[in-house]
mmCIF file of C-alpha atoms in Angstrom:
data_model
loop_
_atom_site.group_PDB
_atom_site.id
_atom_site.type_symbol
_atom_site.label_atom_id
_atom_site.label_comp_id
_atom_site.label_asym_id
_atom_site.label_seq_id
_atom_site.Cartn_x
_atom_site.Cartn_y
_atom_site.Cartn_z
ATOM 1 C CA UNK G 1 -13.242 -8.263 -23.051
ATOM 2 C CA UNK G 2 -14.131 -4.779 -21.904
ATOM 3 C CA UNK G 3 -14.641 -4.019 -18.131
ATOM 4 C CA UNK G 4 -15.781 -1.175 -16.041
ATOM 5 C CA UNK G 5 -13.451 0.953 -14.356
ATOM 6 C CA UNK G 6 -15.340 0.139 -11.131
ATOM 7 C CA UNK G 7 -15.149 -4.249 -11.590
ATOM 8 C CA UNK G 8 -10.542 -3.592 -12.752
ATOM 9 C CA UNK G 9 -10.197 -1.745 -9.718
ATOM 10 C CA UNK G 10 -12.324 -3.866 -7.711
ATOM 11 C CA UNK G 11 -9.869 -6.549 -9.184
ATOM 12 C CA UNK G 12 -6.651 -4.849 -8.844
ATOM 13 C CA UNK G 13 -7.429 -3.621 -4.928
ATOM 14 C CA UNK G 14 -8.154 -7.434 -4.204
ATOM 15 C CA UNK G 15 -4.799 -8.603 -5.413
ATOM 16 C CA UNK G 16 -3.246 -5.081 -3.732
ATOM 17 C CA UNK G 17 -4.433 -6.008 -0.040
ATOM 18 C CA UNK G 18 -2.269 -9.369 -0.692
ATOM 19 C CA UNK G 19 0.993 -8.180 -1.548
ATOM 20 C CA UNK G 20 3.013 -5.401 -2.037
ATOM 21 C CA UNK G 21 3.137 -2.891 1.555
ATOM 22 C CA UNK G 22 4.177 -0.318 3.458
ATOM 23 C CA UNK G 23 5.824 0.453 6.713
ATOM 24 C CA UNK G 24 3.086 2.921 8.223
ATOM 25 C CA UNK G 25 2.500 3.302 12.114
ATOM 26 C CA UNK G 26 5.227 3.704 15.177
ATOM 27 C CA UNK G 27 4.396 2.849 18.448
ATOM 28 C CA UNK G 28 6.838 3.875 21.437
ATOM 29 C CA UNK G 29 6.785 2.071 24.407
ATOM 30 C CA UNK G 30 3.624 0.081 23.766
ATOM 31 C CA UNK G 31 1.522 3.274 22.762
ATOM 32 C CA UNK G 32 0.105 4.535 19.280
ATOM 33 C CA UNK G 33 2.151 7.096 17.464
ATOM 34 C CA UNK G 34 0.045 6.267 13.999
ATOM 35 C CA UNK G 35 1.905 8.035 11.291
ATOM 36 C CA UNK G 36 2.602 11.168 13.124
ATOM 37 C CA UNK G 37 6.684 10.945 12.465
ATOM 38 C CA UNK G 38 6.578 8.412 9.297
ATOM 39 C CA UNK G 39 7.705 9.271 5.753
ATOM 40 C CA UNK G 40 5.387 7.224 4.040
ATOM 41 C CA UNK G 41 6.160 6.391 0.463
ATOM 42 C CA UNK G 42 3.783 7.532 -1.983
ATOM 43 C CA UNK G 43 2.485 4.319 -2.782
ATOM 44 C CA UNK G 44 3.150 0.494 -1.658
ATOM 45 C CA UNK G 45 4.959 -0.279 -4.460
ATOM 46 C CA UNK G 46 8.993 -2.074 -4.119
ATOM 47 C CA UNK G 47 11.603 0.186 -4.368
ATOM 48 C CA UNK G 48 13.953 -0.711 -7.903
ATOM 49 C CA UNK G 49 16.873 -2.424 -7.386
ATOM 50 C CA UNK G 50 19.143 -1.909 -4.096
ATOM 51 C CA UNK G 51 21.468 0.648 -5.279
ATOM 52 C CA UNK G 52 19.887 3.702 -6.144
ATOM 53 C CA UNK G 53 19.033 6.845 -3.810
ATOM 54 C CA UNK G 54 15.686 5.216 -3.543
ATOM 55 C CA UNK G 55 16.868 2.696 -1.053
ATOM 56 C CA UNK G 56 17.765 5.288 1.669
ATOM 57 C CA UNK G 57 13.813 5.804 2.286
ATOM 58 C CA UNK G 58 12.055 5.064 -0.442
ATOM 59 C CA UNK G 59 11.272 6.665 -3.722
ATOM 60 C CA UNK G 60 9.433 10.590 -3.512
ATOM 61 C CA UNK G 61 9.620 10.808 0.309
ATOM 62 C CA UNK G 62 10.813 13.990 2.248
ATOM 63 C CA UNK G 63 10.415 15.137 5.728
ATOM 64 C CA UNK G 64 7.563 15.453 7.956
ATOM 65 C CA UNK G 65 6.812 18.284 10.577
ATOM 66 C CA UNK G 66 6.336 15.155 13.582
ATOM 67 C CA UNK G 67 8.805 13.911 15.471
ATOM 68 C CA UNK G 68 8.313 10.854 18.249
ATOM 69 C CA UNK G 69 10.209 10.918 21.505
ATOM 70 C CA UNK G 70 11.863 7.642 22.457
ATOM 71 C CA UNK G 71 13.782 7.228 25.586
ATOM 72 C CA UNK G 72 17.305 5.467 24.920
ATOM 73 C CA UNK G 73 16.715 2.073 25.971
ATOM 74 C CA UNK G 74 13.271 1.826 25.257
ATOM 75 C CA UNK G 75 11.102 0.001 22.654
ATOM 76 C CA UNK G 76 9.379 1.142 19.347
ATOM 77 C CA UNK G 77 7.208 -0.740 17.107
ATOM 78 C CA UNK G 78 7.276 -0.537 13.349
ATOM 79 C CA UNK G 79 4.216 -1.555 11.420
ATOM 80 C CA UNK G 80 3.538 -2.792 8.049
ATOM 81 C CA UNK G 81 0.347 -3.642 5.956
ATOM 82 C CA UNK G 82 -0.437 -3.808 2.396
ATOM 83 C CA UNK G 83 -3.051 -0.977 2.513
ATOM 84 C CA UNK G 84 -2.925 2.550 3.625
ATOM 85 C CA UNK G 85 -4.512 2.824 7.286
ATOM 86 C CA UNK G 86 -5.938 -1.101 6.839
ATOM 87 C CA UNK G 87 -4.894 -2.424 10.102
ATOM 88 C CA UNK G 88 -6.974 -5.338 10.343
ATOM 89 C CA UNK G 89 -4.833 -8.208 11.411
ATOM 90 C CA UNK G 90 -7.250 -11.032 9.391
ATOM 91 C CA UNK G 91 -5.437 -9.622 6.429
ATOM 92 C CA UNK G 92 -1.329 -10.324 5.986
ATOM 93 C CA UNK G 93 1.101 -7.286 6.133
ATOM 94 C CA UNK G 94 2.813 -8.148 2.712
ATOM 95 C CA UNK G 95 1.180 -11.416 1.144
ATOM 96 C CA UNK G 96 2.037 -12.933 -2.197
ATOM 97 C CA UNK G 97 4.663 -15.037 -0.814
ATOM 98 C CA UNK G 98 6.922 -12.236 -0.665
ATOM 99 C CA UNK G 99 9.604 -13.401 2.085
ATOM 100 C CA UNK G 100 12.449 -12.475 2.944
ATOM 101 C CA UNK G 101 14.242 -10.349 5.907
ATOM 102 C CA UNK G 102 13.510 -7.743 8.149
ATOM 103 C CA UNK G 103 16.099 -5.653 9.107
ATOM 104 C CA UNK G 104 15.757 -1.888 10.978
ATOM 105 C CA UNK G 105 18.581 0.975 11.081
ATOM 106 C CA UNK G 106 19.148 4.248 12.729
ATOM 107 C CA UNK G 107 21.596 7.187 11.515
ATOM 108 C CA UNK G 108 22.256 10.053 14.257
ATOM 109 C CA UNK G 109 21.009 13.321 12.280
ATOM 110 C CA UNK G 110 21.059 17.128 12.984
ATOM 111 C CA UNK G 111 17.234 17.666 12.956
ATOM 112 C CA UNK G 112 14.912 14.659 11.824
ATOM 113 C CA UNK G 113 12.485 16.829 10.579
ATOM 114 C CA UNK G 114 15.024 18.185 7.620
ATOM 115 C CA UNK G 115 17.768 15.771 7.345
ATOM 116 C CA UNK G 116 18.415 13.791 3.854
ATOM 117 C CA UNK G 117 19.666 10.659 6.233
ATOM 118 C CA UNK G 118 23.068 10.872 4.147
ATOM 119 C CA UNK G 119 25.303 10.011 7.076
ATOM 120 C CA UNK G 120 25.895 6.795 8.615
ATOM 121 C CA UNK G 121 23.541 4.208 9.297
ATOM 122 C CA UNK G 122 23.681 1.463 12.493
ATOM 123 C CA UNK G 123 21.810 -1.893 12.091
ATOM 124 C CA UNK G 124 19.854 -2.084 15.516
ATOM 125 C CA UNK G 125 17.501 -4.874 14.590
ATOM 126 C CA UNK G 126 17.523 -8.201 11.777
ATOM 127 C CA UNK G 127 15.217 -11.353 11.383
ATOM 128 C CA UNK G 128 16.234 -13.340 8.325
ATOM 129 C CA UNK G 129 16.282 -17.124 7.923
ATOM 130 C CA UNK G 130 15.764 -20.416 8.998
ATOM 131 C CA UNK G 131 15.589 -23.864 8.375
ATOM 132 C CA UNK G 132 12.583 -26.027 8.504
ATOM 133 C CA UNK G 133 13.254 -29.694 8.845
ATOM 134 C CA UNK G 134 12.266 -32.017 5.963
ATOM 135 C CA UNK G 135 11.414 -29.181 3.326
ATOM 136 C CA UNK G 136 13.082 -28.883 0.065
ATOM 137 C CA UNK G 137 12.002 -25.198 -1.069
ATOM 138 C CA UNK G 138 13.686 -22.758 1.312
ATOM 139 C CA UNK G 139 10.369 -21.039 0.602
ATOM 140 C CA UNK G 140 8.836 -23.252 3.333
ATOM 141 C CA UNK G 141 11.316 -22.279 5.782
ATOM 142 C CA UNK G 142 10.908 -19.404 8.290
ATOM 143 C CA UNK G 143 11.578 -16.066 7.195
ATOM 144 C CA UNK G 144 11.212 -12.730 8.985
ATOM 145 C CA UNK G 145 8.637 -12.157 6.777
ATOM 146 C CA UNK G 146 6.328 -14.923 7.950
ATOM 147 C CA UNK G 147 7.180 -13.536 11.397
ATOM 148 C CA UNK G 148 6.129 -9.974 10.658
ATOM 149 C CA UNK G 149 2.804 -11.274 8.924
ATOM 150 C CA UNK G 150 1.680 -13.492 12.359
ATOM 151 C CA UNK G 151 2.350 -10.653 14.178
ATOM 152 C CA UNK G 152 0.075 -8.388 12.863
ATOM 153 C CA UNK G 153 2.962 -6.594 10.795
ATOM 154 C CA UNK G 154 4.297 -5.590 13.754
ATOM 155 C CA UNK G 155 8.105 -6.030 14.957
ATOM 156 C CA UNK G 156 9.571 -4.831 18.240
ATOM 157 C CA UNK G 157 12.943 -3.324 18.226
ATOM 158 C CA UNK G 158 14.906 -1.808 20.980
ATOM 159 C CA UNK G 159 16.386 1.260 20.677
ATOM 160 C CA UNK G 160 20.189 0.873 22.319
ATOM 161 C CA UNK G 161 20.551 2.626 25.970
ATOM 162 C CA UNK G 162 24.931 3.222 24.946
ATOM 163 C CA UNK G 163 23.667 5.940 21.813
ATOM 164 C CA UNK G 164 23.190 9.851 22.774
ATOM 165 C CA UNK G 165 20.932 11.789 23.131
ATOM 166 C CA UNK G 166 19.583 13.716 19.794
ATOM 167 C CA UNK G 167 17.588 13.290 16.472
ATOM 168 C CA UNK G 168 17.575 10.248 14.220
ATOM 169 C CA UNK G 169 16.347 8.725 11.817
ATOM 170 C CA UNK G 170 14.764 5.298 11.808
ATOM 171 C CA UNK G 171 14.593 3.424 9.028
ATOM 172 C CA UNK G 172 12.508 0.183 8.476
ATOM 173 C CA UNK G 173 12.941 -2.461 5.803
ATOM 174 C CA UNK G 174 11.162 -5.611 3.758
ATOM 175 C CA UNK G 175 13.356 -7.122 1.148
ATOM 176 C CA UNK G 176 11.341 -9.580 -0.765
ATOM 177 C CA UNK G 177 13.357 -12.228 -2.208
ATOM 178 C CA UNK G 178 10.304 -13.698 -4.247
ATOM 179 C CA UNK G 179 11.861 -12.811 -7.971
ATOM 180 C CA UNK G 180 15.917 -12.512 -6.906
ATOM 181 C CA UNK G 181 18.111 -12.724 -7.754
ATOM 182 C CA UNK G 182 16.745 -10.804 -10.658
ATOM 183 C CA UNK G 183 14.591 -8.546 -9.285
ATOM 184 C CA UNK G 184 14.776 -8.547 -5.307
ATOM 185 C CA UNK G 185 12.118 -5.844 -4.068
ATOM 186 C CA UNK G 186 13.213 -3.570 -0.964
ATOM 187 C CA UNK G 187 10.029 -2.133 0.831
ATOM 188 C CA UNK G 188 11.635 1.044 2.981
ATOM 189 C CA UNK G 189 10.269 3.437 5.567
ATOM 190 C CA UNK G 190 12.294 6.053 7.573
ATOM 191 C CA UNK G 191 10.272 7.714 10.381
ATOM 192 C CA UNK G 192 11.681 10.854 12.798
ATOM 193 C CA UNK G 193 12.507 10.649 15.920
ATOM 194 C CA UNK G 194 14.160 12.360 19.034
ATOM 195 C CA UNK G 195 16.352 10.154 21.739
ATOM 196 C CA UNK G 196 15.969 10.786 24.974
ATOM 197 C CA UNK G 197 18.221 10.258 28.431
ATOM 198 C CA UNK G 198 20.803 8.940 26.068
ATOM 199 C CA UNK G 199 24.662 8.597 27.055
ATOM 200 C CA UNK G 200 27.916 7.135 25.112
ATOM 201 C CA UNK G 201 28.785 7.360 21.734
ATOM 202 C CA UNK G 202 27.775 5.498 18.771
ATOM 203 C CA UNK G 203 30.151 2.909 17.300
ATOM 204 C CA UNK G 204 33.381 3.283 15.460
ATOM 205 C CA UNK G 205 32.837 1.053 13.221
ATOM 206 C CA UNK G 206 30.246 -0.957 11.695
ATOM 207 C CA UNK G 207 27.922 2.157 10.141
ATOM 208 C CA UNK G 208 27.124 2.301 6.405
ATOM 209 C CA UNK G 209 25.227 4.569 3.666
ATOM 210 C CA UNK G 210 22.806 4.156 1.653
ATOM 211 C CA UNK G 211 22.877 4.004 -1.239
ATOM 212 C CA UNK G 212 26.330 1.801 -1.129
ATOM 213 C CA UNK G 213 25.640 -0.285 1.855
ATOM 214 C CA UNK G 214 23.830 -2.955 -0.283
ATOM 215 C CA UNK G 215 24.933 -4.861 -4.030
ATOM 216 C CA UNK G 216 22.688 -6.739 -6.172
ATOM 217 C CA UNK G 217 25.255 -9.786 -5.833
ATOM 218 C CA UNK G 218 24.915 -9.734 -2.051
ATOM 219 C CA UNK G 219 24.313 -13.464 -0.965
ATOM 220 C CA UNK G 220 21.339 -12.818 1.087
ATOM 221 C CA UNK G 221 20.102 -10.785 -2.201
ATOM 222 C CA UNK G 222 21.554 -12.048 -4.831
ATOM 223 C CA UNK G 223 19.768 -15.787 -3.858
ATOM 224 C CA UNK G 224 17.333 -18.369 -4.863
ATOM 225 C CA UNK G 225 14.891 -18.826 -1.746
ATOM 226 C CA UNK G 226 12.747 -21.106 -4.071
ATOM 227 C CA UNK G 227 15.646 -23.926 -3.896
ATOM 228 C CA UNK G 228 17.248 -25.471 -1.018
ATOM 229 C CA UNK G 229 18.980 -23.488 1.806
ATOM 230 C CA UNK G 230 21.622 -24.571 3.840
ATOM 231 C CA UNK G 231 22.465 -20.592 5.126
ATOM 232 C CA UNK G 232 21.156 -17.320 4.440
ATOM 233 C CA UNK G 233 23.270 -14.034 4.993
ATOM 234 C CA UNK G 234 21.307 -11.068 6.107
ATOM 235 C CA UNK G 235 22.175 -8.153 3.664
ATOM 236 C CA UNK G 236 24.069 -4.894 5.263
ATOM 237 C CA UNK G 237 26.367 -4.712 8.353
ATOM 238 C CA UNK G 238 26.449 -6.848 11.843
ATOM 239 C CA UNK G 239 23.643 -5.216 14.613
ATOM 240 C CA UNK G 240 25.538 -2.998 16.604
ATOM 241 C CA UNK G 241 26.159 -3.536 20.019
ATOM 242 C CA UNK G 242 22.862 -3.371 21.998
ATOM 243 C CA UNK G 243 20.724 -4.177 19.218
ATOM 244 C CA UNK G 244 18.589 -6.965 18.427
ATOM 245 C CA UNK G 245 18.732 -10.186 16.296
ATOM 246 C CA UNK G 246 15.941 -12.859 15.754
ATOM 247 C CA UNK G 247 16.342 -16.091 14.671
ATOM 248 C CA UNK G 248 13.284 -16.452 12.128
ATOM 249 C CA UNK G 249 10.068 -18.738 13.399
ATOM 250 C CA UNK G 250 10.552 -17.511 17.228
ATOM 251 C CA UNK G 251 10.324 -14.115 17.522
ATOM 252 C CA UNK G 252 7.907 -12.700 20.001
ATOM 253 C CA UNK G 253 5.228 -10.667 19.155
ATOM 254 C CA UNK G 254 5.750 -7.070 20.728
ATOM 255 C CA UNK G 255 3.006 -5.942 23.365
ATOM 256 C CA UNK G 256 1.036 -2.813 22.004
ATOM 257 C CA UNK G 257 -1.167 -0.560 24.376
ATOM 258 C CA UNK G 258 -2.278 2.728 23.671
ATOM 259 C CA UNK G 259 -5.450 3.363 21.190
ATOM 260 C CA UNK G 260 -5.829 2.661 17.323
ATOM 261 C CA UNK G 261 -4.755 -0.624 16.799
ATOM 262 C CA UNK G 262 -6.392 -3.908 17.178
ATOM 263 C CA UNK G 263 -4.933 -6.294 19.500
ATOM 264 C CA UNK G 264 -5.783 -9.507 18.758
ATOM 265 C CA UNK G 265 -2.936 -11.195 16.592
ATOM 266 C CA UNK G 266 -2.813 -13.813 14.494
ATOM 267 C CA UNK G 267 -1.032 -17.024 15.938
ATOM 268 C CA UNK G 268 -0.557 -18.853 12.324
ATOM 269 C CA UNK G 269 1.067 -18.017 9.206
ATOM 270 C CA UNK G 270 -1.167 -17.821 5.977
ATOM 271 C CA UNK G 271 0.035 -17.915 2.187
ATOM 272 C CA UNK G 272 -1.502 -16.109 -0.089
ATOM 273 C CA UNK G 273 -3.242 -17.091 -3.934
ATOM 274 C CA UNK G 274 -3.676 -13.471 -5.004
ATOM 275 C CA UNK G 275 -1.415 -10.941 -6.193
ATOM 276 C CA UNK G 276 -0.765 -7.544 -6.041
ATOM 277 C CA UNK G 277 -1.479 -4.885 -7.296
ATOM 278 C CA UNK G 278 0.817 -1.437 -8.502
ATOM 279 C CA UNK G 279 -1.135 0.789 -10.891
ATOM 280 C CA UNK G 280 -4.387 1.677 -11.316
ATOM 281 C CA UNK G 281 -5.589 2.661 -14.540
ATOM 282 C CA UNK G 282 -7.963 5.698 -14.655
ATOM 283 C CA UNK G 283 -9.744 4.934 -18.163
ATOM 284 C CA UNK G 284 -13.132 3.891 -17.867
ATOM 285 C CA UNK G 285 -12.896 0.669 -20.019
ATOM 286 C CA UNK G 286 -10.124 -1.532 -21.173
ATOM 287 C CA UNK G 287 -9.229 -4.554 -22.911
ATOM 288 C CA UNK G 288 -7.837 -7.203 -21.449
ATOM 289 C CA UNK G 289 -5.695 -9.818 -24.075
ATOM 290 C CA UNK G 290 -2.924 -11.514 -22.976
ATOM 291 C CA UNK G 291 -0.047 -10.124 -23.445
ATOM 292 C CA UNK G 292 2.981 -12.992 -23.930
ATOM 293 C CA UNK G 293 2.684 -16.142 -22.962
ATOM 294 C CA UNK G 294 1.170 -17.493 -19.701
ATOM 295 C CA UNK G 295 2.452 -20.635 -17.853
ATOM 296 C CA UNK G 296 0.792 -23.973 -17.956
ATOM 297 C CA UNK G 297 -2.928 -23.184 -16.726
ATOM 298 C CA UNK G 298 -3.674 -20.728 -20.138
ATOM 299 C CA UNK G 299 -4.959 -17.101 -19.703
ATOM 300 C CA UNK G 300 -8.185 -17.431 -18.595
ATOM 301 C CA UNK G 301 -9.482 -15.909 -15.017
ATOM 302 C CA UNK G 302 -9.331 -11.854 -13.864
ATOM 303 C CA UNK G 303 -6.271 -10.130 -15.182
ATOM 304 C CA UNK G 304 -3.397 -10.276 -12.990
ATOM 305 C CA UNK G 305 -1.836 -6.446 -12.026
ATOM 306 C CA UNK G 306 1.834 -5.826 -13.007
ATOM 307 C CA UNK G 307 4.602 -7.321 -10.674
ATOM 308 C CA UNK G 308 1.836 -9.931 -9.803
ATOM 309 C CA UNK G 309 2.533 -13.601 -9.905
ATOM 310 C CA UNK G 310 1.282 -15.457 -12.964
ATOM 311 C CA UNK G 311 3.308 -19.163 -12.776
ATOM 312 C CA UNK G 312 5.717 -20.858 -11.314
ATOM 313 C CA UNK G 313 5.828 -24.572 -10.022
ATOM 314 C CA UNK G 314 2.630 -25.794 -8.101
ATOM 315 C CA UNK G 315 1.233 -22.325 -8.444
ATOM 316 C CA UNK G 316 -2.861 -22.303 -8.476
ATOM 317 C CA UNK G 317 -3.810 -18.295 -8.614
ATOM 318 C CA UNK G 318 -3.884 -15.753 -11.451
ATOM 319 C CA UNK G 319 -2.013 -16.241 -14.808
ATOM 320 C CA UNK G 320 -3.715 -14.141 -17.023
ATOM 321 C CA UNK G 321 -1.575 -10.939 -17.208
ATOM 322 C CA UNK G 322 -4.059 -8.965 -19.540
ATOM 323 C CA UNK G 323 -2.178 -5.992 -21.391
ATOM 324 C CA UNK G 324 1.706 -7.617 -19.147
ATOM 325 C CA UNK G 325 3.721 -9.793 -20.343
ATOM 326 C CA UNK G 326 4.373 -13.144 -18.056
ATOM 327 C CA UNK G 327 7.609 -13.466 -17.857
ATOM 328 C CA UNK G 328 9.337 -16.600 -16.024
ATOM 329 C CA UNK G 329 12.283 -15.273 -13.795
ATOM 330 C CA UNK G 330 12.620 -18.995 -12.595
ATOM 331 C CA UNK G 331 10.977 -22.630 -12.269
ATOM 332 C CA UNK G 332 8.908 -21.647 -9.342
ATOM 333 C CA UNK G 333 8.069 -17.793 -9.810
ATOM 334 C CA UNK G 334 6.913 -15.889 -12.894
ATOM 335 C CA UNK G 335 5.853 -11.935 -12.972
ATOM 336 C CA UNK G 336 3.508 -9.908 -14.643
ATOM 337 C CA UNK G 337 5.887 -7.285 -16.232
#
């Protein structure tokens, strides 16, 4: 079947806004920063694997003139959705099912506006796991995920009051557990900042690097969310002292102010049926075959887009990969690859 460039990218931007995302805006104090001090990735896409260079701040990033002031002590916002500049909060900030932890770092630097972020890196802020009575698929548990998706892809995080003064970098992550422990899918963004009427010293111990901070075999990587759970260990280091941890299912929305940004947030969690979305093709028609072998359900419907969903247990959207290959990674999640 041939199609229009115009009706595949209608298709693939559909699946795109439900899935795969990007850490975009900072906020400071409750006001607007947009992307003035971000180093936003070039596309949303998941960074490969969790031990290349990529995982620092994502893959063909590099510096930005901006830099936002924060006062030690105070509180920024980091902000995620699934399209560039799409800040509506009807739509989820990474859909597809794609849970898993949110976790935030900071690494004292020279000059945020050059540094490589190759020094040592303080967890100030995690949301992971936790259990939901009576389920049997820890994918119906809470997540920080489902968190960051009622709240408008928006989580709070203080920034300690004991760190000095100085430049650093901030770095902001997803890591979607939805095809681990083969294929876990870090979503990074480091933004530049200057601290503010700081005092002390950072910790002694407790900071890591990236890459070499995370291993595929980590448990809280490394895992099967689509079983049962009894525990779930949040990748990287402990939260240093005067950071922030939240249990998963009751963390607070963060109050926002400022201009820019809607403010009316979503108060229930949705799930997804459509997929995303990573390439777009730029020839004006294609054919569309399937390419492998699809799950029960056959190959009919709009072509999924690679690293979409296709299958899995009690799954009811898109299984016809076109020119991908569905391949099963487990019972209850298989990938257009």
């Amino acid at each position: 079947m041939k199609v229009t460039i115009i009706s595949l990218l209608s298709v693939l931007f559909a699946g795109n806004a439900a899935a795969h995302s990007t850490f975009q805006q900072f906020w400071v104090n409750g006001i607007d920063q947009g992307t003035s001090c971000a180093r936003l990735p070039l596309n949303n896409n998941p960074i490969r694997g969790v031990t290349g260079a990529d995982i620092r701040c994502n893959a063909g990033t590099s510096p930005v003139p901006g830099k936002c002031t924060v006062n030690a002590g105070g509180t920024v916002i980091v902000e995620m959705h699934a399209q560039f500049n799409d800040r509506n909060c009807a739509n989820e900030a990474i859909g597809g099912q794609h849970y898993g932890p949110v976790i935030v770092y900071i690494t004292k630097v020279d000059d945020s506006s050059r540094d490589s972020g190759d020094g040592l890196w303080y967890k100030v802020y995690e949301n992971g796991w936790s259990a939901v009575p009576g389920t049997t698929r820890s994918d119906d548990d809470n997540w920080g995920v489902k968190d960051l998706n009622r709240c408008c892809g928006k989580v709070g995080v203080k920034i300690p009051s004991s760190i000095p003064s100085g430049d650093y970098l901030v770095r902001a992550e997803v890591i979607a557990l939805h095809s681990a422990p083969s294929e876990p899918q870090p979503y990074v963004t480091c933004y530049q900042i200057t601290v503010t009427g700081g005092s002390g010293s950072l910790p002694s111990s407790g900071g890591v690097r990236f890459p070499g901070a995370y291993s595929a075999s980590d448990p809280g990587i490394g895992v099967n969310i689509h079983g049962h759970l009894t525990q779930y260990i949040i990748p990287g280091p402990a939260v240093m002292p005067g950071g922030t941890s939240d249990k998963a299912g009751s963390m607070q929305c963060p109050a926002t102010g400022g201009t820019g940004n809607p403010t009316t947030l979503r108060t229930t969690t949705t799930t997804a049926a459509t997929t995303a979305a990573t390439t777009v093709r730029t020839t004006t028609t294609t054919t569309t075959t399937p390419g492998g072998t699809c799950p029960a359900g056959g190959c009919g419907g709009p072509a999924c887009s690679q690293w979409g969903q296709c299958g899995g247990v009690g799954w009811t959207g898109c299984t016809n990969c076109g020119s991908f290959r569905c391949v099963k990674l487990n019972d209850y999640y298989s990938q257009c690859q």
